């Protein structure tokens, strides 16, 4: 009987080792990949609580959604964002730029980060076009500030700052920068 118990325990230990090795292998593979897609991975590196202060942008004069408006997000930038109930904090006059950039913290490429505004790009240009190489001043995610980026998509403004409650039960997100007008629905 003792031999049987030892045998069962040994098999259980070996099975657990395979399980643990399999889990660590998957996470190493994901972390070791050289490209991250912001919109498909819905990264959690995003700063969840941002500053309400916005330097270098004027408030939009007649946005579709005014400050205080209750909305539903159709944006899917982060986990728990899609279909989240939100409140408009404010709207600013700026085009929105989606960028691919190389993180300064881990040197990995982040694809299709949505969004940065004109004041979050180094330089004094009034406008950028798709394919332009830029340096980011935005600090939405670890490794974003001072990174080299390429503009991959442009949307007309306004740029909306929102507070929202993630649908995945996460902590309230305040002053999220940025959501485009076509990523918002009236509640």
PDB file of C-alpha atoms in Angstrom:
ATOM      1  CA  UNK A   1       0.000   0.000   0.000  1.00  0.00           C
ATOM      2  CA  UNK A   2       2.853   2.398   0.880  1.00  0.00           C
ATOM      3  CA  UNK A   3       4.424   1.748  -2.532  1.00  0.00           C
ATOM      4  CA  UNK A   4       1.138   2.613  -4.237  1.00  0.00           C
ATOM      5  CA  UNK A   5       0.821   5.884  -2.294  1.00  0.00           C
ATOM      6  CA  UNK A   6       4.435   6.833  -3.115  1.00  0.00           C
ATOM      7  CA  UNK A   7       3.829   5.985  -6.785  1.00  0.00           C
ATOM      8  CA  UNK A   8       0.666   8.128  -6.942  1.00  0.00           C
ATOM      9  CA  UNK A   9       2.463  11.008  -5.217  1.00  0.00           C
ATOM     10  CA  UNK A  10       5.409  10.741  -7.610  1.00  0.00           C
ATOM     11  CA  UNK A  11       3.073  10.781 -10.627  1.00  0.00           C
ATOM     12  CA  UNK A  12       1.247  13.810  -9.203  1.00  0.00           C
ATOM     13  CA  UNK A  13       4.536  15.677  -8.664  1.00  0.00           C
ATOM     14  CA  UNK A  14       5.699  14.909 -12.217  1.00  0.00           C
ATOM     15  CA  UNK A  15       2.336  16.033 -13.615  1.00  0.00           C
ATOM     16  CA  UNK A  16       2.557  19.303 -11.638  1.00  0.00           C
ATOM     17  CA  UNK A  17       6.088  19.912 -12.950  1.00  0.00           C
ATOM     18  CA  UNK A  18       4.874  19.496 -16.540  1.00  0.00           C
ATOM     19  CA  UNK A  19       1.970  21.849 -15.843  1.00  0.00           C
ATOM     20  CA  UNK A  20       4.221  24.518 -14.331  1.00  0.00           C
ATOM     21  CA  UNK A  21       6.785  24.151 -17.127  1.00  0.00           C
ATOM     22  CA  UNK A  22       4.023  24.521 -19.711  1.00  0.00           C
ATOM     23  CA  UNK A  23       2.703  27.700 -18.072  1.00  0.00           C
ATOM     24  CA  UNK A  24       6.097  29.338 -17.794  1.00  0.00           C
ATOM     25  CA  UNK A  25       6.923  28.391 -21.372  1.00  0.00           C
ATOM     26  CA  UNK A  26       3.818  30.216 -22.652  1.00  0.00           C
ATOM     27  CA  UNK A  27       4.489  33.361 -20.656  1.00  0.00           C
ATOM     28  CA  UNK A  28       8.142  33.430 -21.705  1.00  0.00           C
ATOM     29  CA  UNK A  29       7.134  33.087 -25.326  1.00  0.00           C
ATOM     30  CA  UNK A  30       4.672  35.963 -25.081  1.00  0.00           C
ATOM     31  CA  UNK A  31       7.093  38.215 -23.225  1.00  0.00           C
ATOM     32  CA  UNK A  32       9.928  37.310 -25.551  1.00  0.00           C
ATOM     33  CA  UNK A  33       8.097  38.208 -28.729  1.00  0.00           C
ATOM     34  CA  UNK A  34       9.466  41.253 -30.501  1.00  0.00           C
ATOM     35  CA  UNK A  35       6.161  42.864 -31.429  1.00  0.00           C
ATOM     36  CA  UNK A  36       3.170  43.824 -29.310  1.00  0.00           C
ATOM     37  CA  UNK A  37      -0.094  44.974 -30.822  1.00  0.00           C
ATOM     38  CA  UNK A  38      -1.672  47.507 -28.518  1.00  0.00           C
ATOM     39  CA  UNK A  39      -5.151  47.090 -29.916  1.00  0.00           C
ATOM     40  CA  UNK A  40      -5.107  43.289 -30.076  1.00  0.00           C
ATOM     41  CA  UNK A  41      -3.392  42.596 -26.729  1.00  0.00           C
ATOM     42  CA  UNK A  42      -5.197  45.363 -24.875  1.00  0.00           C
ATOM     43  CA  UNK A  43      -2.140  45.881 -22.796  1.00  0.00           C
ATOM     44  CA  UNK A  44      -2.375  46.544 -19.099  1.00  0.00           C
ATOM     45  CA  UNK A  45       0.754  48.688 -19.078  1.00  0.00           C
ATOM     46  CA  UNK A  46      -1.467  51.646 -19.859  1.00  0.00           C
ATOM     47  CA  UNK A  47      -1.588  54.200 -17.079  1.00  0.00           C
ATOM     48  CA  UNK A  48      -5.043  53.741 -15.640  1.00  0.00           C
ATOM     49  CA  UNK A  49      -5.278  57.097 -13.979  1.00  0.00           C
ATOM     50  CA  UNK A  50      -3.998  60.086 -15.868  1.00  0.00           C
ATOM     51  CA  UNK A  51      -3.790  63.764 -15.159  1.00  0.00           C
ATOM     52  CA  UNK A  52      -6.745  65.991 -15.930  1.00  0.00           C
ATOM     53  CA  UNK A  53      -4.293  68.722 -16.966  1.00  0.00           C
ATOM     54  CA  UNK A  54      -3.793  69.069 -20.709  1.00  0.00           C
ATOM     55  CA  UNK A  55      -1.104  71.451 -21.920  1.00  0.00           C
ATOM     56  CA  UNK A  56      -1.047  72.814 -25.443  1.00  0.00           C
ATOM     57  CA  UNK A  57      -4.604  71.931 -26.490  1.00  0.00           C
ATOM     58  CA  UNK A  58      -7.687  74.107 -26.590  1.00  0.00           C
ATOM     59  CA  UNK A  59     -10.992  72.748 -25.366  1.00  0.00           C
ATOM     60  CA  UNK A  60     -13.288  71.895 -28.267  1.00  0.00           C
ATOM     61  CA  UNK A  61     -15.904  74.606 -28.714  1.00  0.00           C
ATOM     62  CA  UNK A  62     -18.802  72.433 -29.888  1.00  0.00           C
ATOM     63  CA  UNK A  63     -18.028  68.757 -29.355  1.00  0.00           C
ATOM     64  CA  UNK A  64     -20.739  66.190 -30.016  1.00  0.00           C
ATOM     65  CA  UNK A  65     -20.320  64.976 -26.415  1.00  0.00           C
ATOM     66  CA  UNK A  66     -19.911  67.704 -23.776  1.00  0.00           C
ATOM     67  CA  UNK A  67     -18.178  67.321 -20.404  1.00  0.00           C
ATOM     68  CA  UNK A  68     -20.374  65.328 -18.026  1.00  0.00           C
ATOM     69  CA  UNK A  69     -22.202  63.389 -20.781  1.00  0.00           C
ATOM     70  CA  UNK A  70     -22.798  59.717 -19.914  1.00  0.00           C
ATOM     71  CA  UNK A  71     -21.680  57.483 -22.791  1.00  0.00           C
ATOM     72  CA  UNK A  72     -20.825  53.907 -23.705  1.00  0.00           C
ATOM     73  CA  UNK A  73     -17.385  53.174 -25.170  1.00  0.00           C
ATOM     74  CA  UNK A  74     -16.987  51.145 -28.339  1.00  0.00           C
ATOM     75  CA  UNK A  75     -13.201  51.657 -28.184  1.00  0.00           C
ATOM     76  CA  UNK A  76     -11.232  48.510 -27.471  1.00  0.00           C
ATOM     77  CA  UNK A  77      -7.814  49.959 -26.551  1.00  0.00           C
ATOM     78  CA  UNK A  78      -7.528  48.205 -23.185  1.00  0.00           C
ATOM     79  CA  UNK A  79      -8.976  45.189 -21.410  1.00  0.00           C
ATOM     80  CA  UNK A  80     -12.426  46.026 -20.093  1.00  0.00           C
ATOM     81  CA  UNK A  81     -12.840  49.156 -22.195  1.00  0.00           C
ATOM     82  CA  UNK A  82     -15.230  47.925 -24.897  1.00  0.00           C
ATOM     83  CA  UNK A  83     -18.886  48.487 -23.878  1.00  0.00           C
ATOM     84  CA  UNK A  84     -17.839  50.229 -20.650  1.00  0.00           C
ATOM     85  CA  UNK A  85     -20.021  52.956 -19.216  1.00  0.00           C
ATOM     86  CA  UNK A  86     -18.128  56.238 -19.232  1.00  0.00           C
ATOM     87  CA  UNK A  87     -18.402  59.936 -18.529  1.00  0.00           C
ATOM     88  CA  UNK A  88     -16.851  62.564 -20.768  1.00  0.00           C
ATOM     89  CA  UNK A  89     -14.290  64.589 -18.793  1.00  0.00           C
ATOM     90  CA  UNK A  90     -13.604  66.984 -21.646  1.00  0.00           C
ATOM     91  CA  UNK A  91     -13.035  67.284 -25.391  1.00  0.00           C
ATOM     92  CA  UNK A  92     -10.037  68.967 -27.023  1.00  0.00           C
ATOM     93  CA  UNK A  93      -9.289  70.289 -30.493  1.00  0.00           C
ATOM     94  CA  UNK A  94      -6.734  67.895 -31.947  1.00  0.00           C
ATOM     95  CA  UNK A  95      -6.463  65.248 -34.575  1.00  0.00           C
ATOM     96  CA  UNK A  96      -5.828  61.806 -33.130  1.00  0.00           C
ATOM     97  CA  UNK A  97      -2.768  59.838 -34.212  1.00  0.00           C
ATOM     98  CA  UNK A  98      -2.335  56.066 -33.928  1.00  0.00           C
ATOM     99  CA  UNK A  99       1.340  55.158 -33.742  1.00  0.00           C
ATOM    100  CA  UNK A 100       3.718  52.224 -33.890  1.00  0.00           C
ATOM    101  CA  UNK A 101       6.612  52.842 -31.526  1.00  0.00           C
ATOM    102  CA  UNK A 102       9.612  51.125 -30.032  1.00  0.00           C
ATOM    103  CA  UNK A 103       9.374  51.073 -26.247  1.00  0.00           C
ATOM    104  CA  UNK A 104      12.282  52.736 -24.480  1.00  0.00           C
ATOM    105  CA  UNK A 105      11.872  50.395 -21.493  1.00  0.00           C
ATOM    106  CA  UNK A 106      11.947  46.949 -23.128  1.00  0.00           C
ATOM    107  CA  UNK A 107      12.865  47.811 -26.764  1.00  0.00           C
ATOM    108  CA  UNK A 108       9.791  45.980 -28.098  1.00  0.00           C
ATOM    109  CA  UNK A 109       7.609  47.368 -30.867  1.00  0.00           C
ATOM    110  CA  UNK A 110       4.104  48.414 -29.881  1.00  0.00           C
ATOM    111  CA  UNK A 111       1.779  48.406 -32.876  1.00  0.00           C
ATOM    112  CA  UNK A 112      -1.251  50.634 -33.403  1.00  0.00           C
ATOM    113  CA  UNK A 113      -1.298  52.515 -30.093  1.00  0.00           C
ATOM    114  CA  UNK A 114      -4.467  54.596 -30.053  1.00  0.00           C
ATOM    115  CA  UNK A 115      -4.239  57.593 -29.549  1.00  0.00           C
ATOM    116  CA  UNK A 116      -1.822  60.493 -29.139  1.00  0.00           C
ATOM    117  CA  UNK A 117      -2.598  64.143 -29.791  1.00  0.00           C
ATOM    118  CA  UNK A 118      -0.596  66.883 -31.492  1.00  0.00           C
ATOM    119  CA  UNK A 119       0.758  68.192 -28.169  1.00  0.00           C
ATOM    120  CA  UNK A 120       2.126  64.712 -27.338  1.00  0.00           C
ATOM    121  CA  UNK A 121       4.470  64.711 -30.341  1.00  0.00           C
ATOM    122  CA  UNK A 122       7.868  66.472 -30.259  1.00  0.00           C
ATOM    123  CA  UNK A 123       8.220  69.408 -32.608  1.00  0.00           C
ATOM    124  CA  UNK A 124       6.332  72.468 -33.659  1.00  0.00           C
ATOM    125  CA  UNK A 125       4.402  71.146 -36.636  1.00  0.00           C
ATOM    126  CA  UNK A 126       0.725  71.955 -36.862  1.00  0.00           C
ATOM    127  CA  UNK A 127      -0.077  68.659 -38.535  1.00  0.00           C
ATOM    128  CA  UNK A 128       1.388  65.264 -39.375  1.00  0.00           C
ATOM    129  CA  UNK A 129       0.633  62.715 -42.068  1.00  0.00           C
ATOM    130  CA  UNK A 130       0.557  58.926 -42.171  1.00  0.00           C
ATOM    131  CA  UNK A 131       4.072  57.506 -42.337  1.00  0.00           C
ATOM    132  CA  UNK A 132       5.741  60.457 -40.573  1.00  0.00           C
ATOM    133  CA  UNK A 133       8.512  59.502 -38.146  1.00  0.00           C
ATOM    134  CA  UNK A 134       8.108  61.305 -34.824  1.00  0.00           C
ATOM    135  CA  UNK A 135       9.312  61.322 -31.214  1.00  0.00           C
ATOM    136  CA  UNK A 136       6.609  60.950 -28.585  1.00  0.00           C
ATOM    137  CA  UNK A 137       6.170  63.170 -25.540  1.00  0.00           C
ATOM    138  CA  UNK A 138       3.116  61.111 -24.497  1.00  0.00           C
ATOM    139  CA  UNK A 139       3.560  59.071 -21.349  1.00  0.00           C
ATOM    140  CA  UNK A 140       0.451  56.855 -21.521  1.00  0.00           C
ATOM    141  CA  UNK A 141       2.456  53.641 -21.094  1.00  0.00           C
ATOM    142  CA  UNK A 142       5.787  52.582 -19.662  1.00  0.00           C
ATOM    143  CA  UNK A 143       8.471  53.146 -22.292  1.00  0.00           C
ATOM    144  CA  UNK A 144       6.384  55.476 -24.439  1.00  0.00           C
ATOM    145  CA  UNK A 145       7.877  58.866 -23.547  1.00  0.00           C
ATOM    146  CA  UNK A 146      10.816  59.855 -25.807  1.00  0.00           C
ATOM    147  CA  UNK A 147      10.280  56.806 -28.023  1.00  0.00           C
ATOM    148  CA  UNK A 148      10.640  56.848 -31.815  1.00  0.00           C
ATOM    149  CA  UNK A 149       7.311  56.308 -33.545  1.00  0.00           C
ATOM    150  CA  UNK A 150       5.641  56.137 -36.933  1.00  0.00           C
ATOM    151  CA  UNK A 151       2.171  57.552 -37.499  1.00  0.00           C
ATOM    152  CA  UNK A 152      -0.017  54.747 -38.877  1.00  0.00           C
ATOM    153  CA  UNK A 153      -3.511  56.269 -38.728  1.00  0.00           C
ATOM    154  CA  UNK A 154      -5.036  59.713 -38.353  1.00  0.00           C
ATOM    155  CA  UNK A 155      -8.557  60.621 -37.247  1.00  0.00           C
ATOM    156  CA  UNK A 156     -10.131  64.026 -37.054  1.00  0.00           C
ATOM    157  CA  UNK A 157     -10.898  65.304 -33.567  1.00  0.00           C
ATOM    158  CA  UNK A 158     -12.018  66.135 -31.104  1.00  0.00           C
ATOM    159  CA  UNK A 159      -9.949  64.084 -28.680  1.00  0.00           C
ATOM    160  CA  UNK A 160     -12.059  62.973 -25.718  1.00  0.00           C
ATOM    161  CA  UNK A 161     -10.794  62.391 -22.192  1.00  0.00           C
ATOM    162  CA  UNK A 162     -13.034  59.951 -20.309  1.00  0.00           C
ATOM    163  CA  UNK A 163     -13.588  58.290 -16.942  1.00  0.00           C
ATOM    164  CA  UNK A 164     -14.928  54.739 -17.166  1.00  0.00           C
ATOM    165  CA  UNK A 165     -15.640  51.607 -15.197  1.00  0.00           C
ATOM    166  CA  UNK A 166     -14.010  48.603 -16.935  1.00  0.00           C
ATOM    167  CA  UNK A 167     -16.370  45.790 -17.875  1.00  0.00           C
ATOM    168  CA  UNK A 168     -13.904  43.214 -16.513  1.00  0.00           C
ATOM    169  CA  UNK A 169     -14.416  44.448 -12.946  1.00  0.00           C
ATOM    170  CA  UNK A 170     -11.166  46.406 -12.849  1.00  0.00           C
ATOM    171  CA  UNK A 171     -10.571  49.611 -10.941  1.00  0.00           C
ATOM    172  CA  UNK A 172     -12.238  52.844 -12.157  1.00  0.00           C
ATOM    173  CA  UNK A 173     -10.149  54.521 -14.880  1.00  0.00           C
ATOM    174  CA  UNK A 174      -9.967  58.298 -14.610  1.00  0.00           C
ATOM    175  CA  UNK A 175      -8.830  60.859 -17.172  1.00  0.00           C
ATOM    176  CA  UNK A 176      -8.126  58.266 -19.871  1.00  0.00           C
ATOM    177  CA  UNK A 177      -6.419  59.873 -22.865  1.00  0.00           C
ATOM    178  CA  UNK A 178      -7.817  59.511 -25.639  1.00  0.00           C
ATOM    179  CA  UNK A 179     -11.000  58.296 -27.278  1.00  0.00           C
ATOM    180  CA  UNK A 180     -12.150  59.272 -30.773  1.00  0.00           C
ATOM    181  CA  UNK A 181     -15.697  60.430 -31.427  1.00  0.00           C
ATOM    182  CA  UNK A 182     -16.524  57.305 -33.463  1.00  0.00           C
ATOM    183  CA  UNK A 183     -15.543  55.162 -30.441  1.00  0.00           C
ATOM    184  CA  UNK A 184     -18.343  56.612 -28.289  1.00  0.00           C
ATOM    185  CA  UNK A 185     -22.092  56.022 -28.211  1.00  0.00           C
ATOM    186  CA  UNK A 186     -24.709  57.996 -26.288  1.00  0.00           C
ATOM    187  CA  UNK A 187     -26.164  56.013 -23.343  1.00  0.00           C
TER     188      UNK A 187
END
